[in-house]
Amino acid sequence: MGESTITPLEGKAFGAAVTGVELRTLSTEQFERIRAAFLKYGLLVFPGQNLNEQESADFGRRWGELEFGGQALANQRKHKDGTFSDVFDIESQLMRTNVGNEIWHTDSTYKPLSSKCAMLSAVIVTEEGGQTEFADQRLAYAALDEATKERIATLAAYHSTNYSQANDIGDFPQSNGEGIYGSVYHGEAYLRPLVKVHSETGIPNLFVGRHAFSIPGLERAESRALLASLIDFVVSDERRVYTHEWTPGDTVFWDNRFVLHRARPYDYSKPRYMIGTRVAGDQATELAYYPEDPRAEAGRQALAAELEILRTEATDRRYGATTAAR
Ligand code: OGA
Ligand code: MN
């Protein structure tokens, strides 16, 4: 295969579509070209790749250590014989987690090491809804007024998905650190600056999203208002937001260090099946600290205090401050 074609997304100030490549058989030369495009555009759309689980993980491994590879991000299970289960119950923890993905976030900021980049490959898509949207926090930071830049320069927020699930949808998953959600709903909260400098480009970006809460030094109301206003600002300009309408076979790849994303709602009785691969960040630049670190205690306490408030505040949200039993 010859030269790939890299076409900036129409009407957008970030993102590009890449055609004329096969991700499953990429030469080193082709990979380097894609890497340069990834750093420039932050979001790459590869139509017609039809990657399977193994191929998705293999491509991910070219970027670094995987958090997971070739995993179902779906509302049903795939059996060994290739057939699919019924769609999950909307009350199940799996669906609660899927619905949580419908709020703007970057991946794994609630873990000690946040994610470098991630990809989704579409297998089964819904006729209506179920798009994935992306937003550029690098352009957003550049567009902030100087007073806001100055105000946030030294601020940080805790990140936890126990927090975001509770705050966004009234879901309070058990956080005993066990089971498939042990590395997700673990009761820790990791402190991360609101402004992140990209380790490969040196360009600063906002680093906010649904998992962020409780800015040390600010009152709760002030912290909530600031975090919400920053996310609103990122998505307030349509040149910074891209909506991907899925076609089966598409692969989309993005930089979790500066690109926000969210799924869009769809009819949850219809199947939606994506294969996902997530690459871990670098220790030097994406590590907050580990739970053993003395700094972890403040996050744990901030989270516990916040969840206590949300227990009564989030009763009107989708799951009504309940705990999933399944
Ligand atoms: C993810 C995610 C959104 C989607 O895979 O991390 O947020 O559209 N997915 O499924
Ligand atoms: Mn995600």
Coordinates of C-alpha atoms in Angstrom, one line a residue, residues 6-280:
I6 CA -4.5 12.5 6.0
T7 CA -7.4 14.9 5.7
P8 CA -8.3 17.4 8.5
L9 CA -11.9 17.0 9.7
E10 CA -14.1 19.5 7.9
G11 CA -15.0 22.6 9.8
K12 CA -12.9 21.4 12.8
A13 CA -9.7 22.8 14.3
F14 CA -8.5 19.4 15.4
G15 CA -8.8 15.8 14.2
A16 CA -8.1 14.1 10.8
A17 CA -9.4 11.2 8.8
V18 CA -6.7 8.7 7.6
T19 CA -7.3 6.6 4.5
G20 CA -5.1 4.4 2.4
V21 CA -3.6 2.5 5.3
E22 CA -4.3 -0.9 7.0
L23 CA -3.7 -0.6 10.7
R24 CA -3.2 -4.4 11.0
T25 CA -0.2 -4.4 8.6
L26 CA 1.4 -1.0 9.2
S27 CA 5.0 -0.5 8.2
T28 CA 7.3 1.4 10.5
E29 CA 7.3 4.2 8.0
Q30 CA 3.5 4.4 7.9
F31 CA 3.4 4.2 11.7
E32 CA 5.7 7.2 12.1
R33 CA 3.5 9.2 9.7
I34 CA 0.5 8.3 11.8
R35 CA 2.3 9.2 15.0
A36 CA 3.1 12.7 13.7
A37 CA -0.5 13.1 12.6
F38 CA -1.7 11.9 16.1
L39 CA 0.5 14.6 17.8
K40 CA -0.7 17.3 15.4
Y41 CA -4.4 16.4 15.3
G42 CA -5.1 14.6 18.6
L43 CA -7.9 12.5 17.0
L44 CA -7.6 10.2 14.0
V45 CA -10.5 8.5 12.2
F46 CA -9.7 5.4 10.2
P47 CA -12.7 4.2 8.2
G48 CA -13.0 0.6 7.0
Q49 CA -10.4 -1.1 9.2
N50 CA -12.6 -3.9 10.6
L51 CA -10.1 -4.7 13.3
N52 CA -10.7 -7.7 15.6
E53 CA -9.8 -7.9 19.3
Q54 CA -6.3 -9.1 18.7
E55 CA -5.6 -6.5 15.9
S56 CA -6.9 -3.7 18.1
A57 CA -4.6 -4.7 21.0
D58 CA -1.7 -5.2 18.6
F59 CA -2.1 -1.6 17.2
G60 CA -2.4 -0.3 20.8
R61 CA 0.8 -2.0 21.9
R62 CA 2.7 0.1 19.3
W63 CA 2.0 3.2 21.5
G64 CA 3.0 1.8 24.9
E65 CA 1.9 -0.5 27.7
L66 CA -1.8 -1.4 27.5
E67 CA -4.3 -0.8 30.3
F68 CA -6.4 -3.3 28.4
G69 CA -6.5 -4.5 24.8
G70 CA -9.3 -5.7 22.5
Q71 CA -11.9 -5.4 25.2
A72 CA -15.7 -5.2 24.7
L73 CA -17.1 -1.7 25.2
A74 CA -20.6 -2.8 24.6
N75 CA -24.1 -3.4 26.0
Q76 CA -23.9 -7.2 25.3
R77 CA -21.4 -10.0 25.5
K78 CA -19.9 -11.8 22.6
H79 CA -19.9 -15.6 23.0
K80 CA -17.0 -17.9 22.0
D81 CA -18.9 -18.9 18.9
G82 CA -19.2 -15.3 17.7
T83 CA -22.9 -14.8 18.6
F84 CA -24.0 -12.1 21.0
S85 CA -25.9 -12.2 24.3
D86 CA -29.1 -10.2 25.0
V87 CA -28.3 -6.6 25.8
F88 CA -27.5 -5.8 29.5
D89 CA -30.2 -4.7 31.9
I90 CA -30.1 -0.9 32.3
E91 CA -29.9 -1.4 36.1
S92 CA -26.7 -3.5 35.8
Q93 CA -23.4 -2.1 36.8
L94 CA -22.1 -2.7 33.3
M95 CA -24.8 -0.4 31.9
R96 CA -24.4 2.1 34.6
T97 CA -20.7 2.3 33.6
N98 CA -21.7 2.7 29.9
V99 CA -24.2 5.4 30.7
G100 CA -21.5 7.2 32.8
N101 CA -19.4 7.3 29.6
E102 CA -22.0 9.7 28.2
I103 CA -20.5 12.6 30.2
W104 CA -17.3 14.4 29.0
H105 CA -14.1 12.7 30.3
T106 CA -10.6 11.6 29.5
D107 CA -9.9 8.0 30.3
S108 CA -8.4 6.7 33.6
T109 CA -7.7 10.0 35.3
Y110 CA -9.2 8.2 38.3
K111 CA -6.3 5.7 38.3
P112 CA -2.8 6.4 39.6
L113 CA -1.6 6.5 36.0
S114 CA -4.0 8.2 33.6
S115 CA -4.2 7.1 30.0
K116 CA -2.0 8.2 27.1
C117 CA -4.3 7.3 24.2
A118 CA -7.2 5.0 23.3
M119 CA -9.1 3.5 20.4
L120 CA -12.6 2.3 19.6
S121 CA -13.5 0.0 16.7
A122 CA -17.1 -0.3 15.8
V123 CA -18.6 -3.8 15.3
I124 CA -22.4 -3.2 15.9
V125 CA -23.7 0.4 15.8
T126 CA -27.2 1.8 16.5
E127 CA -29.2 3.4 13.8
E128 CA -29.9 6.4 16.0
G129 CA -27.7 8.0 18.6
G130 CA -24.7 6.2 20.0
Q131 CA -22.2 8.5 18.4
T132 CA -18.9 9.3 20.1
E133 CA -18.0 13.0 20.5
F134 CA -14.6 14.5 21.0
A135 CA -13.4 17.9 22.2
D136 CA -10.0 19.6 22.2
Q137 CA -8.8 20.9 25.5
R138 CA -5.5 22.2 23.9
L139 CA -7.4 24.7 21.7
A140 CA -9.6 25.5 24.6
Y141 CA -6.7 26.4 26.8
A142 CA -5.2 28.6 24.1
A143 CA -8.6 30.4 23.8
L144 CA -9.0 31.1 27.6
D145 CA -8.7 34.7 28.7
E146 CA -5.6 35.7 30.6
A147 CA -7.3 36.1 34.0
T148 CA -8.7 32.6 33.9
K149 CA -5.3 31.2 32.8
E150 CA -3.8 32.9 35.7
R151 CA -6.5 31.8 38.1
I152 CA -6.2 28.1 37.2
A153 CA -2.4 28.0 36.8
T154 CA -1.7 26.5 40.2
L155 CA -5.0 24.7 40.8
A156 CA -5.6 21.0 40.8
A157 CA -8.6 18.7 41.2
Y158 CA -9.1 15.2 42.6
H159 CA -10.3 12.6 40.1
S160 CA -12.5 9.7 41.0
T161 CA -15.1 7.6 39.1
N162 CA -16.8 6.9 42.4
Y163 CA -17.4 10.6 42.3
S164 CA -18.4 11.0 38.7
Q165 CA -20.8 8.0 38.8
A166 CA -22.5 9.5 41.9
N167 CA -22.5 13.1 40.7
D168 CA -23.6 12.5 37.1
I169 CA -26.1 9.6 37.4
G170 CA -26.7 8.9 41.1
D171 CA -24.8 5.6 40.9
F172 CA -22.8 4.5 44.0
P173 CA -20.9 1.4 43.0
Q174 CA -19.5 -0.6 45.8
S175 CA -15.8 0.4 46.2
N176 CA -14.3 -2.6 48.1
G177 CA -11.6 -2.9 45.4
E178 CA -12.7 -6.3 44.3
G179 CA -14.1 -7.9 41.2
I180 CA -14.1 -6.6 37.7
Y181 CA -14.4 -3.0 38.9
G182 CA -11.6 -3.2 41.4
S183 CA -9.3 -0.9 39.5
V184 CA -12.2 1.5 38.7
Y185 CA -14.4 2.0 41.8
H186 CA -11.7 1.8 44.4
G187 CA -12.4 4.7 46.7
E188 CA -9.2 6.6 45.9
A189 CA -9.0 10.0 44.3
Y190 CA -6.0 11.3 42.5
L191 CA -4.9 14.9 42.4
R192 CA -4.1 16.3 38.9
P193 CA -3.4 19.9 37.8
L194 CA -6.1 21.7 35.8
V195 CA -3.5 22.6 33.2
K196 CA -1.4 19.8 31.7
V197 CA 1.6 20.3 29.5
H198 CA 1.8 17.7 26.8
S199 CA 4.9 15.5 27.3
E200 CA 5.6 15.2 23.5
T201 CA 4.6 18.6 22.1
G202 CA 5.2 20.8 25.1
I203 CA 1.8 22.5 24.5
P204 CA -0.4 23.2 27.5
N205 CA -4.0 22.1 27.7
L206 CA -6.9 22.1 30.1
F207 CA -7.3 18.8 31.9
V208 CA -10.8 18.6 33.2
G209 CA -13.8 16.3 32.8
R210 CA -16.4 14.4 34.8
H211 CA -14.1 12.7 37.1
A212 CA -12.6 16.0 38.5
F213 CA -13.9 17.4 41.8
S214 CA -12.9 19.2 45.0
I215 CA -10.2 21.7 44.0
P216 CA -8.1 22.1 47.2
G217 CA -8.3 25.7 48.5
L218 CA -11.7 26.4 47.0
E219 CA -15.1 26.2 48.6
R220 CA -17.2 23.3 47.2
A221 CA -19.6 25.6 45.3
E222 CA -16.8 27.6 43.8
S223 CA -14.9 24.4 42.8
R224 CA -18.0 22.9 41.2
A225 CA -18.8 26.1 39.3
L226 CA -15.2 26.5 38.0
L227 CA -14.9 22.9 36.9
A228 CA -18.3 23.0 35.1
S229 CA -17.5 26.3 33.5
L230 CA -14.2 25.0 32.1
I231 CA -15.9 21.9 30.5
D232 CA -18.6 24.2 29.1
F233 CA -15.9 26.4 27.7
V234 CA -14.1 23.6 26.0
V235 CA -17.3 22.5 24.1
S236 CA -18.7 26.0 23.5
D237 CA -17.0 26.3 20.1
E238 CA -18.1 23.8 17.4
R239 CA -14.6 23.9 15.9
R240 CA -13.4 22.2 19.0
V241 CA -16.0 19.5 19.0
Y242 CA -16.4 16.6 16.6
T243 CA -19.2 14.1 16.5
H244 CA -18.3 10.7 15.1
E245 CA -21.2 8.9 13.4
W246 CA -20.1 5.3 13.5
T247 CA -20.1 2.9 10.6
P248 CA -19.1 -0.8 11.4
G249 CA -15.4 -1.2 10.7
D250 CA -14.4 2.3 11.7
T251 CA -11.5 2.7 14.2
V252 CA -11.1 6.0 16.0
F253 CA -7.9 6.8 18.0
W254 CA -7.4 9.7 20.3
D255 CA -4.9 11.4 22.7
N256 CA -6.3 11.1 26.2
R257 CA -3.8 13.6 27.4
F258 CA -5.8 16.5 25.9
V259 CA -8.9 15.2 24.0
L260 CA -12.2 14.8 25.9
H261 CA -14.8 12.4 24.7
R262 CA -18.2 11.0 25.5
A263 CA -20.7 8.5 24.1
R264 CA -24.1 9.8 23.0
P265 CA -27.3 8.2 24.3
Y266 CA -29.1 5.6 22.2
D267 CA -32.0 3.1 22.6
Y268 CA -30.5 0.8 25.2
S269 CA -32.6 -2.1 24.1
K270 CA -30.6 -2.1 20.8
P271 CA -27.2 -3.7 20.6
R272 CA -24.1 -1.4 20.4
Y273 CA -20.7 -3.2 20.3
M274 CA -17.3 -1.6 20.2
I275 CA -13.9 -3.1 20.7
G276 CA -11.7 -0.9 22.9
T277 CA -8.0 -0.7 23.6
R278 CA -6.5 1.7 26.1
V279 CA -2.8 2.6 26.4
A280 CA -1.4 3.6 29.8

